[in-house]
């Protein structure tokens, strides 16, 4: 069997661990051969390939990013996108595909599977917003980096009796903020799912300041005030999958808090730091197991599925289940974070 492999969408720690597991297992156990498609769906659209064999993938377990490259190219936005992909694969003698990505990449994988191509998806995103799996790899690495940043920012905030707003990624789901806020003991954690009352945030900062304490506010990039002004955008326009670029809530919040409370307030945007560098041990463990299950499933003739984590078990779910609905933070989960605000 000849298998194409690609990684699409925003990169995240653990992608290389999946690629390694797929290729090592596929070659050793199933005698499979591989073609690496470069830069997400751009690869099969434009015939951009690279060698993918056990020699190439042996040393990449702990390396961040993706050796295949990535992009947000959307073949579904082109009239003949799926046909071009099918033609490239058939020209390369590729019988089946493993697509490693988030809701956008896996949405294309779903369309290809419906078109008759054997496809297995592997879920990735630091945002952890994919349905059908308890966690995506990359998320734990992002939360670990953000929590370490909060720990560091706390000591400088305490020294200067300041408030510090830490803006984290996550798009329309607040998972990174939620876990970072709990792990970092934030004064308040603000998520896109639950518009925040500015007065409440300012009261928390003011009362900590009155007690001689600094404040740490963790704000998801999609967090928004309850006044209906909406999410803060970094720029106008959308990417090929229709996503806006979020960013700027940290600065805006810091300005409001300082003005209303008189407490000196700074903001820090963690941005792509959350996506770079080596995966945590958890993400290596998860990514490896998802990759093993993906290649075993593909060789066994499974298609139109995504590998997933449920509890500690790796299983599979229909691709449509993962891409149909965004997984967001529930009121009960947010209440756990709110319980220790202040
Ligand atoms: O989806 C992952 C993610 O990192 C989001 O959290 C963030 O909003 C977006 O990608 C950033 O995208 P880009 O790398 O295109 O700036």
mmCIF file of C-alpha atoms and ligand atoms in Angstrom:
data_model
loop_
_atom_site.group_PDB
_atom_site.id
_atom_site.type_symbol
_atom_site.label_atom_id
_atom_site.label_comp_id
_atom_site.label_asym_id
_atom_site.label_seq_id
_atom_site.Cartn_x
_atom_site.Cartn_y
_atom_site.Cartn_z
ATOM 1 C CA UNK A 1 0.000 0.000 0.000
ATOM 2 C CA UNK A 2 1.204 3.505 -0.830
ATOM 3 C CA UNK A 3 -0.028 6.129 1.598
ATOM 4 C CA UNK A 4 0.032 9.913 1.297
ATOM 5 C CA UNK A 5 0.505 11.937 4.484
ATOM 6 C CA UNK A 6 -0.110 15.660 4.988
ATOM 7 C CA UNK A 7 -0.399 18.180 7.814
ATOM 8 C CA UNK A 8 -2.753 21.161 7.381
ATOM 9 C CA UNK A 9 -3.782 24.296 9.241
ATOM 10 C CA UNK A 10 -1.859 25.971 12.064
ATOM 11 C CA UNK A 11 1.078 23.830 13.146
ATOM 12 C CA UNK A 12 1.370 22.471 16.671
ATOM 13 C CA UNK A 13 3.774 20.434 18.787
ATOM 14 C CA UNK A 14 3.255 16.709 18.206
ATOM 15 C CA UNK A 15 2.711 16.722 14.428
ATOM 16 C CA UNK A 16 6.087 15.097 13.840
ATOM 17 C CA UNK A 17 5.351 12.470 16.481
ATOM 18 C CA UNK A 18 2.258 11.430 14.493
ATOM 19 C CA UNK A 19 4.200 11.319 11.221
ATOM 20 C CA UNK A 20 6.922 9.206 12.844
ATOM 21 C CA UNK A 21 4.429 6.739 14.339
ATOM 22 C CA UNK A 22 2.526 6.385 11.051
ATOM 23 C CA UNK A 23 5.641 5.794 8.958
ATOM 24 C CA UNK A 24 7.563 3.553 11.376
ATOM 25 C CA UNK A 25 4.537 1.386 12.085
ATOM 26 C CA UNK A 26 3.366 1.365 8.481
ATOM 27 C CA UNK A 27 6.755 0.282 7.154
ATOM 28 C CA UNK A 28 7.569 -2.264 9.877
ATOM 29 C CA UNK A 29 4.207 -3.900 10.382
ATOM 30 C CA UNK A 30 2.409 -3.418 7.081
ATOM 31 C CA UNK A 31 5.144 -3.000 4.494
ATOM 32 C CA UNK A 32 3.570 0.302 3.475
ATOM 33 C CA UNK A 33 5.324 3.015 1.487
ATOM 34 C CA UNK A 34 4.715 6.712 1.962
ATOM 35 C CA UNK A 35 4.608 9.959 0.038
ATOM 36 C CA UNK A 36 4.861 13.168 2.053
ATOM 37 C CA UNK A 37 2.700 15.987 0.695
ATOM 38 C CA UNK A 38 4.092 19.408 1.518
ATOM 39 C CA UNK A 39 2.251 22.373 3.003
ATOM 40 C CA UNK A 40 -1.175 20.954 3.712
ATOM 41 C CA UNK A 41 -3.625 20.615 0.827
ATOM 42 C CA UNK A 42 -1.342 22.754 -1.323
ATOM 43 C CA UNK A 43 0.871 19.663 -1.678
ATOM 44 C CA UNK A 44 -1.588 17.376 -3.445
ATOM 45 C CA UNK A 45 -3.086 20.313 -5.347
ATOM 46 C CA UNK A 46 0.264 21.315 -6.816
ATOM 47 C CA UNK A 47 2.152 18.025 -6.689
ATOM 48 C CA UNK A 48 4.586 19.120 -3.942
ATOM 49 C CA UNK A 49 6.039 16.003 -2.361
ATOM 50 C CA UNK A 50 8.915 14.870 -0.165
ATOM 51 C CA UNK A 51 10.447 11.562 0.788
ATOM 52 C CA UNK A 52 8.866 10.012 3.829
ATOM 53 C CA UNK A 53 10.468 6.819 5.085
ATOM 54 C CA UNK A 54 11.677 5.351 8.391
ATOM 55 C CA UNK A 55 15.085 6.990 7.938
ATOM 56 C CA UNK A 56 13.565 10.450 7.617
ATOM 57 C CA UNK A 57 11.092 10.017 10.461
ATOM 58 C CA UNK A 58 13.250 8.186 13.038
ATOM 59 C CA UNK A 59 14.677 11.306 14.731
ATOM 60 C CA UNK A 60 11.629 13.630 14.761
ATOM 61 C CA UNK A 61 9.602 12.511 17.790
ATOM 62 C CA UNK A 62 10.536 15.470 19.982
ATOM 63 C CA UNK A 63 10.832 18.105 17.259
ATOM 64 C CA UNK A 64 8.240 20.886 17.107
ATOM 65 C CA UNK A 65 6.495 22.048 13.933
ATOM 66 C CA UNK A 66 5.988 19.677 11.020
ATOM 67 C CA UNK A 67 8.632 18.348 8.645
ATOM 68 C CA UNK A 68 5.930 18.334 5.945
ATOM 69 C CA UNK A 69 5.159 22.027 6.271
ATOM 70 C CA UNK A 70 1.625 23.343 6.550
ATOM 71 C CA UNK A 71 -0.777 25.877 5.053
ATOM 72 C CA UNK A 72 -4.374 26.961 5.212
ATOM 73 C CA UNK A 73 -4.996 26.184 1.521
ATOM 74 C CA UNK A 74 -8.629 25.174 0.986
ATOM 75 C CA UNK A 75 -9.287 22.934 -2.043
ATOM 76 C CA UNK A 76 -13.031 23.199 -1.422
ATOM 77 C CA UNK A 77 -12.808 26.891 -2.314
ATOM 78 C CA UNK A 78 -11.680 25.866 -5.824
ATOM 79 C CA UNK A 79 -14.046 24.511 -8.475
ATOM 80 C CA UNK A 80 -11.796 21.576 -9.321
ATOM 81 C CA UNK A 81 -9.894 21.179 -6.028
ATOM 82 C CA UNK A 82 -10.952 17.637 -5.176
ATOM 83 C CA UNK A 83 -10.454 16.446 -8.761
ATOM 84 C CA UNK A 84 -6.915 17.876 -8.830
ATOM 85 C CA UNK A 85 -6.075 16.139 -5.565
ATOM 86 C CA UNK A 86 -7.400 12.809 -6.868
ATOM 87 C CA UNK A 87 -5.333 13.221 -10.043
ATOM 88 C CA UNK A 88 -2.111 13.976 -8.139
ATOM 89 C CA UNK A 89 -2.591 11.013 -5.825
ATOM 90 C CA UNK A 90 -3.275 8.662 -8.674
ATOM 91 C CA UNK A 91 -0.241 10.000 -10.573
ATOM 92 C CA UNK A 92 1.914 9.302 -7.503
ATOM 93 C CA UNK A 93 0.474 5.798 -7.158
ATOM 94 C CA UNK A 94 -1.025 6.730 -3.784
ATOM 95 C CA UNK A 95 -3.963 4.522 -2.702
ATOM 96 C CA UNK A 96 -4.948 6.225 0.528
ATOM 97 C CA UNK A 97 -4.358 9.318 2.622
ATOM 98 C CA UNK A 98 -3.702 10.233 6.232
ATOM 99 C CA UNK A 99 -4.676 13.864 6.891
ATOM 100 C CA UNK A 100 -3.453 15.366 10.147
ATOM 101 C CA UNK A 101 -5.271 18.567 11.017
ATOM 102 C CA UNK A 102 -8.064 20.455 12.692
ATOM 103 C CA UNK A 103 -11.653 21.096 11.630
ATOM 104 C CA UNK A 104 -10.663 22.721 8.305
ATOM 105 C CA UNK A 105 -8.195 20.054 7.153
ATOM 106 C CA UNK A 106 -10.486 17.281 8.323
ATOM 107 C CA UNK A 107 -13.438 18.941 6.576
ATOM 108 C CA UNK A 108 -11.591 18.488 3.280
ATOM 109 C CA UNK A 109 -10.708 14.926 4.316
ATOM 110 C CA UNK A 110 -14.416 14.293 4.916
ATOM 111 C CA UNK A 111 -15.242 15.489 1.382
ATOM 112 C CA UNK A 112 -12.510 13.285 -0.137
ATOM 113 C CA UNK A 113 -13.719 10.253 1.802
ATOM 114 C CA UNK A 114 -17.264 10.917 0.568
ATOM 115 C CA UNK A 115 -15.764 11.084 -2.945
ATOM 116 C CA UNK A 116 -14.477 7.518 -2.524
ATOM 117 C CA UNK A 117 -10.846 8.049 -1.508
ATOM 118 C CA UNK A 118 -9.699 5.977 1.496
ATOM 119 C CA UNK A 119 -8.885 8.646 4.109
ATOM 120 C CA UNK A 120 -8.165 8.556 7.827
ATOM 121 C CA UNK A 121 -7.923 11.779 9.832
ATOM 122 C CA UNK A 122 -5.804 12.510 12.888
ATOM 123 C CA UNK A 123 -6.999 15.401 15.068
ATOM 124 C CA UNK A 124 -4.599 18.216 15.894
ATOM 125 C CA UNK A 125 -4.946 21.722 17.215
ATOM 126 C CA UNK A 126 -3.654 23.653 20.179
ATOM 127 C CA UNK A 127 -7.211 24.997 20.527
ATOM 128 C CA UNK A 128 -8.622 21.592 21.632
ATOM 129 C CA UNK A 129 -11.905 22.525 19.955
ATOM 130 C CA UNK A 130 -12.493 19.360 17.909
ATOM 131 C CA UNK A 131 -15.521 17.286 18.823
ATOM 132 C CA UNK A 132 -15.223 13.521 19.024
ATOM 133 C CA UNK A 133 -11.968 13.450 21.002
ATOM 134 C CA UNK A 134 -11.328 14.310 24.655
ATOM 135 C CA UNK A 135 -8.094 16.123 23.798
ATOM 136 C CA UNK A 136 -6.133 17.072 20.703
ATOM 137 C CA UNK A 137 -2.349 16.898 20.825
ATOM 138 C CA UNK A 138 -0.669 20.298 20.891
ATOM 139 C CA UNK A 139 -3.108 21.547 23.500
ATOM 140 C CA UNK A 140 -1.117 20.291 26.483
ATOM 141 C CA UNK A 141 2.066 21.865 25.103
ATOM 142 C CA UNK A 142 0.301 25.201 24.596
ATOM 143 C CA UNK A 143 -1.170 25.165 28.108
ATOM 144 C CA UNK A 144 2.200 24.218 29.593
ATOM 145 C CA UNK A 145 3.888 27.164 27.837
ATOM 146 C CA UNK A 146 1.100 29.579 28.818
ATOM 147 C CA UNK A 147 1.137 28.428 32.446
ATOM 148 C CA UNK A 148 4.891 28.872 32.666
ATOM 149 C CA UNK A 149 4.421 32.375 31.252
ATOM 150 C CA UNK A 150 1.786 33.149 33.894
ATOM 151 C CA UNK A 151 4.122 31.930 36.660
ATOM 152 C CA UNK A 152 6.848 34.221 35.361
ATOM 153 C CA UNK A 153 4.539 37.182 34.863
ATOM 154 C CA UNK A 154 3.208 36.817 38.385
ATOM 155 C CA UNK A 155 6.587 37.535 40.005
ATOM 156 C CA UNK A 156 7.134 40.723 38.039
ATOM 157 C CA UNK A 157 3.502 41.788 38.568
ATOM 158 C CA UNK A 158 3.870 41.240 42.342
ATOM 159 C CA UNK A 159 7.120 43.233 42.420
ATOM 160 C CA UNK A 160 5.447 46.223 40.774
ATOM 161 C CA UNK A 161 1.965 45.841 42.334
ATOM 162 C CA UNK A 162 0.529 45.704 38.839
ATOM 163 C CA UNK A 163 -2.172 43.881 36.987
ATOM 164 C CA UNK A 164 -1.091 41.827 33.984
ATOM 165 C CA UNK A 165 -3.365 40.649 31.220
ATOM 166 C CA UNK A 166 -2.162 37.503 29.443
ATOM 167 C CA UNK A 167 -3.790 37.003 26.038
ATOM 168 C CA UNK A 168 -3.787 33.390 24.847
ATOM 169 C CA UNK A 169 -4.919 31.692 21.631
ATOM 170 C CA UNK A 170 -7.935 29.459 21.138
ATOM 171 C CA UNK A 171 -10.088 31.217 18.556
ATOM 172 C CA UNK A 172 -13.764 30.656 19.423
ATOM 173 C CA UNK A 173 -13.102 28.090 22.159
ATOM 174 C CA UNK A 174 -11.665 29.027 25.540
ATOM 175 C CA UNK A 175 -9.881 25.783 26.423
ATOM 176 C CA UNK A 176 -6.338 27.176 26.525
ATOM 177 C CA UNK A 177 -7.455 30.086 28.697
ATOM 178 C CA UNK A 178 -9.539 27.851 30.953
ATOM 179 C CA UNK A 179 -6.740 25.373 31.686
ATOM 180 C CA UNK A 180 -4.084 28.093 31.942
ATOM 181 C CA UNK A 181 -6.245 30.171 34.259
ATOM 182 C CA UNK A 182 -6.832 27.248 36.605
ATOM 183 C CA UNK A 183 -3.231 26.014 36.476
ATOM 184 C CA UNK A 184 -1.833 29.534 36.897
ATOM 185 C CA UNK A 185 -4.246 30.629 39.650
ATOM 186 C CA UNK A 186 -5.535 33.593 37.633
ATOM 187 C CA UNK A 187 -7.466 36.431 39.274
ATOM 188 C CA UNK A 188 -10.001 36.019 36.458
ATOM 189 C CA UNK A 189 -10.140 34.015 33.243
ATOM 190 C CA UNK A 190 -12.122 35.340 30.292
ATOM 191 C CA UNK A 191 -13.433 33.049 27.566
ATOM 192 C CA UNK A 192 -15.217 33.590 24.235
ATOM 193 C CA UNK A 193 -18.078 31.384 25.417
ATOM 194 C CA UNK A 194 -19.001 33.694 28.317
ATOM 195 C CA UNK A 195 -18.966 37.467 27.666
ATOM 196 C CA UNK A 196 -17.440 39.184 30.711
ATOM 197 C CA UNK A 197 -18.653 42.094 32.857
ATOM 198 C CA UNK A 198 -15.912 44.708 32.900
ATOM 199 C CA UNK A 199 -17.111 46.007 36.294
ATOM 200 C CA UNK A 200 -16.680 42.576 37.824
ATOM 201 C CA UNK A 201 -13.129 42.226 36.472
ATOM 202 C CA UNK A 202 -12.226 45.717 37.708
ATOM 203 C CA UNK A 203 -13.662 45.000 41.171
ATOM 204 C CA UNK A 204 -11.478 41.895 41.440
ATOM 205 C CA UNK A 205 -8.356 43.827 40.445
ATOM 206 C CA UNK A 206 -9.184 46.734 42.775
ATOM 207 C CA UNK A 207 -9.791 44.540 45.790
ATOM 208 C CA UNK A 208 -6.560 42.595 45.247
ATOM 209 C CA UNK A 209 -4.710 45.857 44.829
ATOM 210 C CA UNK A 210 -6.230 47.159 48.086
ATOM 211 C CA UNK A 211 -4.855 44.024 49.774
ATOM 212 C CA UNK A 212 -1.421 44.705 48.269
ATOM 213 C CA UNK A 213 -1.665 41.913 45.709
ATOM 214 C CA UNK A 214 -1.030 41.861 41.987
ATOM 215 C CA UNK A 215 -3.586 40.495 39.519
ATOM 216 C CA UNK A 216 -3.236 38.119 36.609
ATOM 217 C CA UNK A 217 -6.056 38.173 34.063
ATOM 218 C CA UNK A 218 -5.989 35.385 31.488
ATOM 219 C CA UNK A 219 -7.953 36.403 28.400
ATOM 220 C CA UNK A 220 -8.668 34.146 25.473
ATOM 221 C CA UNK A 221 -8.132 35.978 22.163
ATOM 222 C CA UNK A 222 -11.861 35.557 21.498
ATOM 223 C CA UNK A 223 -12.995 36.893 24.893
ATOM 224 C CA UNK A 224 -15.467 39.763 24.657
ATOM 225 C CA UNK A 225 -17.158 42.185 27.003
ATOM 226 C CA UNK A 226 -20.838 41.725 27.779
ATOM 227 C CA UNK A 227 -21.611 45.181 26.350
ATOM 228 C CA UNK A 228 -22.159 43.606 22.932
ATOM 229 C CA UNK A 229 -19.099 45.168 21.290
ATOM 230 C CA UNK A 230 -17.975 41.702 20.131
ATOM 231 C CA UNK A 231 -14.599 40.061 19.616
ATOM 232 C CA UNK A 232 -11.508 42.164 18.918
ATOM 233 C CA UNK A 233 -10.085 41.584 15.433
ATOM 234 C CA UNK A 234 -6.431 41.947 14.494
ATOM 235 C CA UNK A 235 -7.344 42.754 10.910
ATOM 236 C CA UNK A 236 -10.341 42.740 8.615
ATOM 237 C CA UNK A 237 -10.932 39.901 6.175
ATOM 238 C CA UNK A 238 -10.997 36.130 6.388
ATOM 239 C CA UNK A 239 -8.678 33.263 5.494
ATOM 240 C CA UNK A 240 -9.510 30.592 2.878
ATOM 241 C CA UNK A 241 -11.633 28.737 5.434
ATOM 242 C CA UNK A 242 -13.579 31.854 6.459
ATOM 243 C CA UNK A 243 -11.776 32.513 9.756
ATOM 244 C CA UNK A 244 -11.221 36.041 11.044
ATOM 245 C CA UNK A 245 -7.901 36.909 12.770
ATOM 246 C CA UNK A 246 -8.516 37.537 16.441
ATOM 247 C CA UNK A 247 -6.246 39.558 18.700
ATOM 248 C CA UNK A 248 -6.048 42.733 20.741
ATOM 249 C CA UNK A 249 -8.405 41.998 23.630
ATOM 250 C CA UNK A 250 -5.417 41.954 26.036
ATOM 251 C CA UNK A 251 -4.381 45.507 25.214
ATOM 252 C CA UNK A 252 -7.913 46.800 25.213
ATOM 253 C CA UNK A 253 -8.699 45.198 28.572
ATOM 254 C CA UNK A 254 -5.472 46.442 30.128
ATOM 255 C CA UNK A 255 -6.337 50.012 29.108
ATOM 256 C CA UNK A 256 -9.853 49.794 30.551
ATOM 257 C CA UNK A 257 -8.732 48.177 33.802
ATOM 258 C CA UNK A 258 -6.011 50.769 34.391
ATOM 259 C CA UNK A 259 -8.332 53.646 33.601
ATOM 260 C CA UNK A 260 -11.147 52.414 35.830
ATOM 261 C CA UNK A 261 -9.126 51.112 38.801
ATOM 262 C CA UNK A 262 -6.011 53.254 38.743
ATOM 263 C CA UNK A 263 -3.945 50.055 39.012
ATOM 264 C CA UNK A 264 -1.012 50.073 36.609
ATOM 265 C CA UNK A 265 -1.787 47.350 34.051
ATOM 266 C CA UNK A 266 0.258 45.743 31.304
ATOM 267 C CA UNK A 267 -0.659 43.165 28.689
ATOM 268 C CA UNK A 268 1.286 40.332 27.079
ATOM 269 C CA UNK A 269 0.229 38.472 23.945
ATOM 270 C CA UNK A 270 1.662 34.938 23.994
ATOM 271 C CA UNK A 271 0.734 34.347 20.353
ATOM 272 C CA UNK A 272 2.720 31.789 18.388
ATOM 273 C CA UNK A 273 5.006 31.001 21.318
ATOM 274 C CA UNK A 274 2.162 28.656 22.276
ATOM 275 C CA UNK A 275 2.589 26.698 19.039
ATOM 276 C CA UNK A 276 6.369 26.505 18.804
ATOM 277 C CA UNK A 277 8.972 24.164 20.218
ATOM 278 C CA UNK A 278 9.008 20.610 21.494
ATOM 279 C CA UNK A 279 5.823 18.766 22.461
ATOM 280 C CA UNK A 280 5.247 17.833 26.103
ATOM 281 C CA UNK A 281 5.491 14.172 27.108
ATOM 282 C CA UNK A 282 1.677 13.964 27.114
ATOM 283 C CA UNK A 283 1.463 15.282 23.555
ATOM 284 C CA UNK A 284 4.159 12.870 22.341
ATOM 285 C CA UNK A 285 2.262 10.006 23.970
ATOM 286 C CA UNK A 286 -1.085 11.093 22.496
ATOM 287 C CA UNK A 287 0.242 11.931 19.026
ATOM 288 C CA UNK A 288 2.109 8.626 18.771
ATOM 289 C CA UNK A 289 -0.919 6.558 19.741
ATOM 290 C CA UNK A 290 -3.229 8.468 17.362
ATOM 291 C CA UNK A 291 -0.739 7.869 14.550
ATOM 292 C CA UNK A 292 -0.428 4.126 15.250
ATOM 293 C CA UNK A 293 -4.208 3.711 15.218
ATOM 294 C CA UNK A 294 -4.523 5.747 12.011
ATOM 295 C CA UNK A 295 -2.164 3.615 9.940
ATOM 296 C CA UNK A 296 -3.518 0.348 11.371
ATOM 297 C CA UNK A 297 -7.049 1.467 10.506
ATOM 298 C CA UNK A 298 -6.165 2.614 7.006
ATOM 299 C CA UNK A 299 -4.406 -0.655 6.196
ATOM 300 C CA UNK A 300 -7.386 -2.585 7.568
ATOM 301 C CA UNK A 301 -9.642 -0.756 5.105
ATOM 302 C CA UNK A 302 -11.189 1.786 7.455
ATOM 303 C CA UNK A 303 -11.997 5.138 5.844
ATOM 304 C CA UNK A 304 -13.933 8.315 6.605
ATOM 305 C CA UNK A 305 -12.850 8.109 10.228
ATOM 306 C CA UNK A 306 -10.754 10.086 12.677
ATOM 307 C CA UNK A 307 -8.701 8.590 15.469
ATOM 308 C CA UNK A 308 -9.684 9.932 18.880
ATOM 309 C CA UNK A 309 -8.906 9.834 22.583
ATOM 310 C CA UNK A 310 -11.683 8.787 24.986
ATOM 311 C CA UNK A 311 -10.453 8.522 28.523
ATOM 312 C CA UNK A 312 -7.173 6.693 28.021
ATOM 313 C CA UNK A 313 -8.376 4.671 25.021
ATOM 314 C CA UNK A 314 -7.685 5.423 21.373
ATOM 315 C CA UNK A 315 -10.674 4.714 19.167
ATOM 316 C CA UNK A 316 -12.192 6.019 15.968
ATOM 317 C CA UNK A 317 -15.182 8.230 15.182
ATOM 318 C CA UNK A 318 -16.730 9.236 11.838
ATOM 319 C CA UNK A 319 -14.897 12.247 10.380
ATOM 320 C CA UNK A 320 -18.186 14.151 10.194
ATOM 321 C CA UNK A 321 -18.584 13.871 13.971
ATOM 322 C CA UNK A 322 -15.328 15.759 14.468
ATOM 323 C CA UNK A 323 -15.992 18.511 11.965
ATOM 324 C CA UNK A 324 -19.731 19.057 12.368
ATOM 325 C CA UNK A 325 -19.642 21.049 15.610
ATOM 326 C CA UNK A 326 -17.039 23.008 17.565
ATOM 327 C CA UNK A 327 -16.285 21.702 21.071
ATOM 328 C CA UNK A 328 -16.592 24.617 23.491
ATOM 329 C CA UNK A 329 -16.314 25.126 27.253
ATOM 330 C CA UNK A 330 -19.517 24.309 29.173
ATOM 331 C CA UNK A 331 -20.965 26.488 31.975
ATOM 332 C CA UNK A 332 -20.077 23.746 34.492
ATOM 333 C CA UNK A 333 -16.433 23.724 33.388
ATOM 334 C CA UNK A 334 -16.237 27.507 33.518
ATOM 335 C CA UNK A 335 -17.816 27.494 37.003
ATOM 336 C CA UNK A 336 -14.805 25.505 38.249
ATOM 337 C CA UNK A 337 -12.487 28.285 37.139
ATOM 338 C CA UNK A 338 -14.770 31.021 38.490
ATOM 339 C CA UNK A 339 -14.873 29.326 41.904
ATOM 340 C CA UNK A 340 -11.354 30.601 42.646
ATOM 341 C CA UNK A 341 -11.502 34.031 40.949
ATOM 342 C CA UNK A 342 -10.121 36.843 43.078
HETATM 343 O O1 LIG B 1 -6.126 27.295 15.332
HETATM 344 C C1 LIG B 1 -4.891 27.449 15.912
HETATM 345 C C2 LIG B 1 -4.540 28.885 16.065
HETATM 346 O O2 LIG B 1 -3.289 28.927 16.688
HETATM 347 C C3 LIG B 1 -5.571 29.746 16.802
HETATM 348 O O3 LIG B 1 -5.513 29.585 18.185
HETATM 349 C C4 LIG B 1 -5.199 31.123 16.322
HETATM 350 O O4 LIG B 1 -6.279 32.014 16.372
HETATM 351 C C5 LIG B 1 -4.783 30.879 14.900
HETATM 352 O O5 LIG B 1 -4.400 29.523 14.807
HETATM 353 C C6 LIG B 1 -3.638 31.740 14.455
HETATM 354 O O6 LIG B 1 -3.409 31.508 13.106
HETATM 355 P P1 LIG B 1 -2.153 32.007 12.292
HETATM 356 O O7 LIG B 1 -1.032 31.066 12.586
HETATM 357 O O8 LIG B 1 -2.615 31.928 10.890
HETATM 358 O O9 LIG B 1 -1.824 33.387 12.771
#
